[in-house]
Coordinates of C-alpha atoms in Angstrom, one line a residue:
X179 CA 85.6 97.5 -4.3
X180 CA 88.3 96.7 -1.8
X181 CA 87.4 100.0 0.0
X182 CA 83.7 98.9 0.1
X183 CA 84.6 95.7 1.9
X184 CA 87.0 97.4 4.3
X185 CA 84.3 100.0 5.2
X186 CA 82.0 97.2 6.2
X187 CA 84.7 95.3 8.0
X188 CA 87.6 97.7 8.7
X189 CA 91.1 96.0 8.8
X190 CA 91.8 97.2 12.4
X191 CA 89.0 94.8 13.6
X192 CA 91.2 91.8 12.7
X193 CA 93.1 89.9 15.4
X194 CA 96.8 90.6 15.9
X195 CA 97.8 87.2 14.4
X196 CA 95.7 87.6 11.3
X197 CA 96.5 88.7 7.7
X198 CA 93.3 90.1 6.2
X199 CA 93.3 92.4 3.2
X200 CA 95.0 92.3 -0.2
X201 CA 96.9 89.0 -0.6
X202 CA 97.9 89.0 -4.3
X203 CA 97.6 91.5 -7.1
X204 CA 97.2 95.3 -7.7
X205 CA 94.8 97.6 -6.0
X206 CA 93.9 99.7 -9.0
X207 CA 93.0 96.9 -11.4
X208 CA 89.5 97.2 -12.9
X209 CA 87.4 94.2 -11.7
X210 CA 86.0 92.0 -14.5
X211 CA 84.2 89.8 -12.0
X212 CA 84.6 88.6 -8.4
X213 CA 84.5 85.0 -7.2
X214 CA 83.5 84.8 -3.5
X215 CA 84.6 81.9 -1.4
X216 CA 85.7 80.6 2.0
X217 CA 89.2 79.3 1.2
X218 CA 91.6 79.9 -1.7
X219 CA 93.4 77.0 -3.5
X220 CA 94.3 76.1 -7.1
X221 CA 90.8 74.9 -7.9
X222 CA 89.3 78.2 -6.7
X223 CA 91.7 80.1 -9.0
X224 CA 90.8 77.8 -11.9
X225 CA 87.1 78.5 -11.2
X226 CA 87.8 82.2 -11.2
X227 CA 89.5 82.0 -14.5
X228 CA 86.7 79.9 -16.0
X229 CA 84.1 82.5 -14.9
X230 CA 86.1 85.4 -16.3
X231 CA 86.9 86.8 -12.8
X232 CA 90.1 88.6 -12.0
X233 CA 89.3 88.9 -8.3
X234 CA 88.8 86.4 -5.6
X235 CA 87.3 87.5 -2.3
X236 CA 87.8 84.9 0.4
X237 CA 87.2 84.6 4.1
X238 CA 90.3 82.7 5.1
X239 CA 93.5 84.3 4.0
X240 CA 95.6 82.6 1.4
X241 CA 98.8 84.0 3.1
X242 CA 99.0 83.8 6.9
X243 CA 102.8 84.2 6.8
X244 CA 105.4 85.5 4.3
X245 CA 106.6 83.3 1.5
X246 CA 110.4 82.9 1.0
X247 CA 109.8 81.1 -2.3
X248 CA 107.1 81.2 -5.0
X249 CA 107.5 77.9 -6.7
X250 CA 105.5 74.7 -7.0
X251 CA 106.5 73.0 -3.7
X252 CA 103.3 73.7 -1.7
X253 CA 99.7 74.3 -2.4
X254 CA 99.9 77.9 -1.3
X255 CA 103.0 78.6 -3.5
X256 CA 101.2 77.0 -6.5
X257 CA 98.1 79.0 -5.9
X258 CA 99.9 82.3 -5.6
X259 CA 101.9 81.5 -8.8
X260 CA 98.7 80.6 -10.7
X261 CA 96.9 83.7 -9.5
X262 CA 99.8 86.0 -10.6
X263 CA 100.3 84.3 -13.9
X264 CA 96.6 84.7 -14.7
X265 CA 96.2 88.2 -13.4
X266 CA 93.8 87.2 -10.6
X267 CA 93.9 89.3 -7.4
X268 CA 93.1 87.8 -4.0
X269 CA 91.6 89.7 -1.1
X270 CA 90.7 88.1 2.2
X271 CA 88.3 89.4 4.9
X272 CA 88.9 87.2 7.9
X273 CA 88.7 88.0 11.6
X274 CA 87.7 91.6 10.7
X275 CA 84.6 90.1 9.1
X276 CA 84.1 87.8 12.1
X277 CA 84.2 90.8 14.4
X278 CA 82.1 93.2 12.3
X279 CA 78.5 94.0 12.9
X280 CA 76.5 92.2 10.1
X281 CA 79.5 89.8 9.5
X282 CA 80.0 86.1 9.7
X283 CA 78.2 85.4 13.1
X284 CA 75.3 87.7 12.3
X285 CA 74.8 85.7 9.1
X286 CA 74.8 82.4 11.0
X287 CA 72.2 83.9 13.4
X288 CA 70.1 85.0 10.4
X289 CA 70.1 81.5 8.9
X290 CA 68.8 80.1 12.2
X291 CA 66.1 82.8 12.4
X292 CA 67.3 84.2 15.6
X293 CA 65.9 87.5 17.0
X294 CA 67.5 90.3 19.1
X295 CA 70.9 89.5 17.8
X296 CA 73.9 91.4 19.3
X297 CA 77.5 91.0 20.3
X298 CA 78.7 89.3 23.4
X299 CA 82.3 89.6 24.6
X300 CA 81.9 93.0 23.1
X301 CA 84.9 95.3 22.4
X302 CA 85.6 98.6 20.8
X303 CA 88.4 99.0 18.2
X304 CA 89.3 102.6 17.1
X305 CA 85.8 103.6 18.3
X306 CA 84.2 100.9 16.2
X307 CA 81.8 98.5 18.0
X308 CA 82.9 94.9 17.5
X309 CA 82.7 91.4 19.0
X310 CA 84.0 87.9 18.3
X311 CA 80.6 86.3 18.8
X312 CA 76.9 87.0 18.9
X313 CA 73.8 85.9 20.9
X314 CA 70.2 85.8 19.7
X315 CA 66.9 84.2 20.7
X316 CA 64.9 81.5 19.0
X317 CA 61.4 82.6 18.1
X318 CA 60.1 79.8 20.4
X319 CA 62.0 77.7 22.9
X320 CA 63.0 74.2 21.6
X321 CA 64.0 70.9 23.1
X322 CA 67.8 70.4 22.8
X323 CA 67.5 67.5 20.3
X324 CA 65.1 69.5 18.1
X325 CA 67.4 72.5 18.2
X326 CA 70.4 70.3 17.1
X327 CA 68.3 68.8 14.3
X328 CA 67.4 72.3 13.1
X329 CA 71.0 73.4 13.1
X330 CA 72.1 70.3 11.2
X331 CA 69.5 70.9 8.5
X332 CA 70.3 74.6 8.2
X333 CA 74.0 74.0 7.7
X334 CA 73.9 70.7 5.9
X335 CA 75.8 69.0 8.7
X336 CA 76.2 65.2 8.6
X337 CA 77.0 65.0 12.3
X338 CA 77.2 67.5 15.1
X339 CA 79.5 67.1 18.1
X340 CA 77.6 67.8 21.3
X341 CA 77.9 67.4 25.0
X342 CA 75.1 65.9 27.1
X343 CA 71.7 67.0 25.9
X344 CA 70.3 69.9 27.9
X345 CA 67.2 69.0 30.0
X346 CA 65.7 72.5 29.7
X347 CA 64.5 74.3 26.6
X348 CA 66.9 76.2 24.4
X349 CA 66.0 79.8 23.9
X350 CA 69.1 82.0 24.0
X351 CA 71.9 80.9 21.6
X352 CA 75.5 82.0 21.4
X353 CA 77.4 81.8 18.2
X354 CA 81.0 81.9 17.1
X355 CA 81.8 80.7 13.6
X356 CA 85.1 78.8 13.0
X357 CA 87.3 77.9 15.9
X358 CA 85.3 79.5 18.8
X359 CA 86.0 77.4 21.9
X360 CA 87.7 80.4 23.4
X361 CA 84.3 82.0 23.9
X362 CA 82.6 79.1 25.6
X363 CA 82.9 80.6 29.1
X364 CA 81.7 84.0 27.8
X365 CA 78.7 82.3 26.3
X366 CA 77.9 80.8 29.7
X367 CA 78.3 84.2 31.4
X368 CA 76.0 85.7 28.8
X369 CA 73.2 83.4 29.9
X370 CA 73.1 81.3 26.6
X371 CA 71.3 78.0 26.7
X372 CA 73.3 76.8 23.7
X373 CA 76.6 77.5 22.0
X374 CA 77.3 76.9 18.3
X375 CA 80.8 76.9 16.9
X376 CA 82.8 75.3 14.1
X377 CA 85.4 73.4 16.1
X378 CA 86.4 72.8 19.7
X379 CA 89.1 71.0 21.6
X380 CA 88.2 67.7 23.2
X381 CA 88.8 68.8 26.8
X382 CA 86.5 71.8 26.5
X383 CA 83.5 69.5 26.4
X384 CA 84.0 68.5 30.0
X385 CA 82.3 70.3 32.9
X386 CA 79.4 72.1 31.1
X387 CA 76.8 69.4 31.6
X388 CA 73.3 71.0 32.0
X389 CA 75.0 74.4 32.0
X390 CA 75.0 75.0 28.2
X391 CA 74.3 72.9 25.1
X392 CA 77.5 72.7 23.0
X393 CA 76.9 72.1 19.3
X394 CA 80.0 71.9 17.1
X395 CA 79.2 71.7 13.4
X396 CA 82.5 71.9 11.5
X397 CA 84.7 74.9 10.6
X398 CA 83.7 75.0 6.9
X399 CA 80.0 74.3 7.6
X400 CA 79.8 77.1 10.2
X401 CA 81.2 79.8 7.9
X402 CA 80.0 78.6 4.5
X403 CA 77.5 81.4 4.1
X404 CA 80.1 84.2 4.5
X405 CA 80.3 84.5 0.7
X406 CA 76.7 85.7 0.8
X407 CA 77.8 88.6 3.0
X408 CA 80.5 89.5 0.5
X409 CA 78.0 89.4 -2.3
X410 CA 75.5 91.7 -0.6
X411 CA 78.3 94.3 0.1
X412 CA 79.6 94.3 -3.4
X413 CA 76.2 94.4 -5.1
X414 CA 75.1 97.3 -2.9
X415 CA 78.4 99.4 -3.2
X416 CA 79.6 98.2 -6.7
X417 CA 76.5 97.1 -8.6
X418 CA 78.3 97.0 -11.9
X419 CA 80.6 94.2 -10.7
X420 CA 79.6 90.7 -11.6
X421 CA 79.8 88.4 -8.5
X422 CA 79.8 84.6 -8.3
X423 CA 79.6 82.5 -5.2
X424 CA 82.1 79.7 -5.7
X425 CA 80.8 76.3 -6.6
X426 CA 84.1 74.6 -5.6
X427 CA 83.9 72.9 -2.2
X428 CA 87.2 73.6 -0.4
X429 CA 86.3 71.7 2.8
X430 CA 89.3 69.3 3.3
X431 CA 87.4 67.1 5.8
X432 CA 85.5 64.1 4.7
X433 CA 82.9 62.3 6.8
X434 CA 83.1 58.6 6.1

């Protein structure tokens, strides 16, 4: 099953700072069930155990850096320890899934009903077409406020962080799930009317008034449908494996 995920989003597509792939466990273990999620913490491991799953497939890696100790001092250490003690393997598909055709950003575009979806800021890795973001077109142009309302409804967002409302219709939309502010200028160059991402630094909002409609919806919210991509890959390539999309919400941010 790991090979099926890596065929879809090859590990060479990940960014140099990332740590996608096998995090915890043995590669040859027979999978009893797979729990699919955005983040891995103790509660996710508990849910996997309760559902009879011995594999967790996450978007965000549990381990970004090496551990010098596996104890109970931090959430990551406790999570690794619990996974090992209960025979639960953890696999993460992170920026390789962001950069892959059909991956995270394509799913965001699909949820919004965009057409003519393709990479912008395109690159080739080992001869594989890839890109950190996508653009697509709305079926019909929308006023900026109507577009933002649609985005909020689609992703269950309580509030969106936006710059000055665009005074022309939104037609072409650029997308980068997660922390995507590094692609804002590329979105402008691509001729996008709006740019959707999960988080953005304060100073990046300046200077784009009436150039592009910025719409920042939250890191978790922007990538929440990634588990659906995992499920489709596994069900297609490994139809005998039971899959469950996690019910545990791991978003650490509260809107009060």
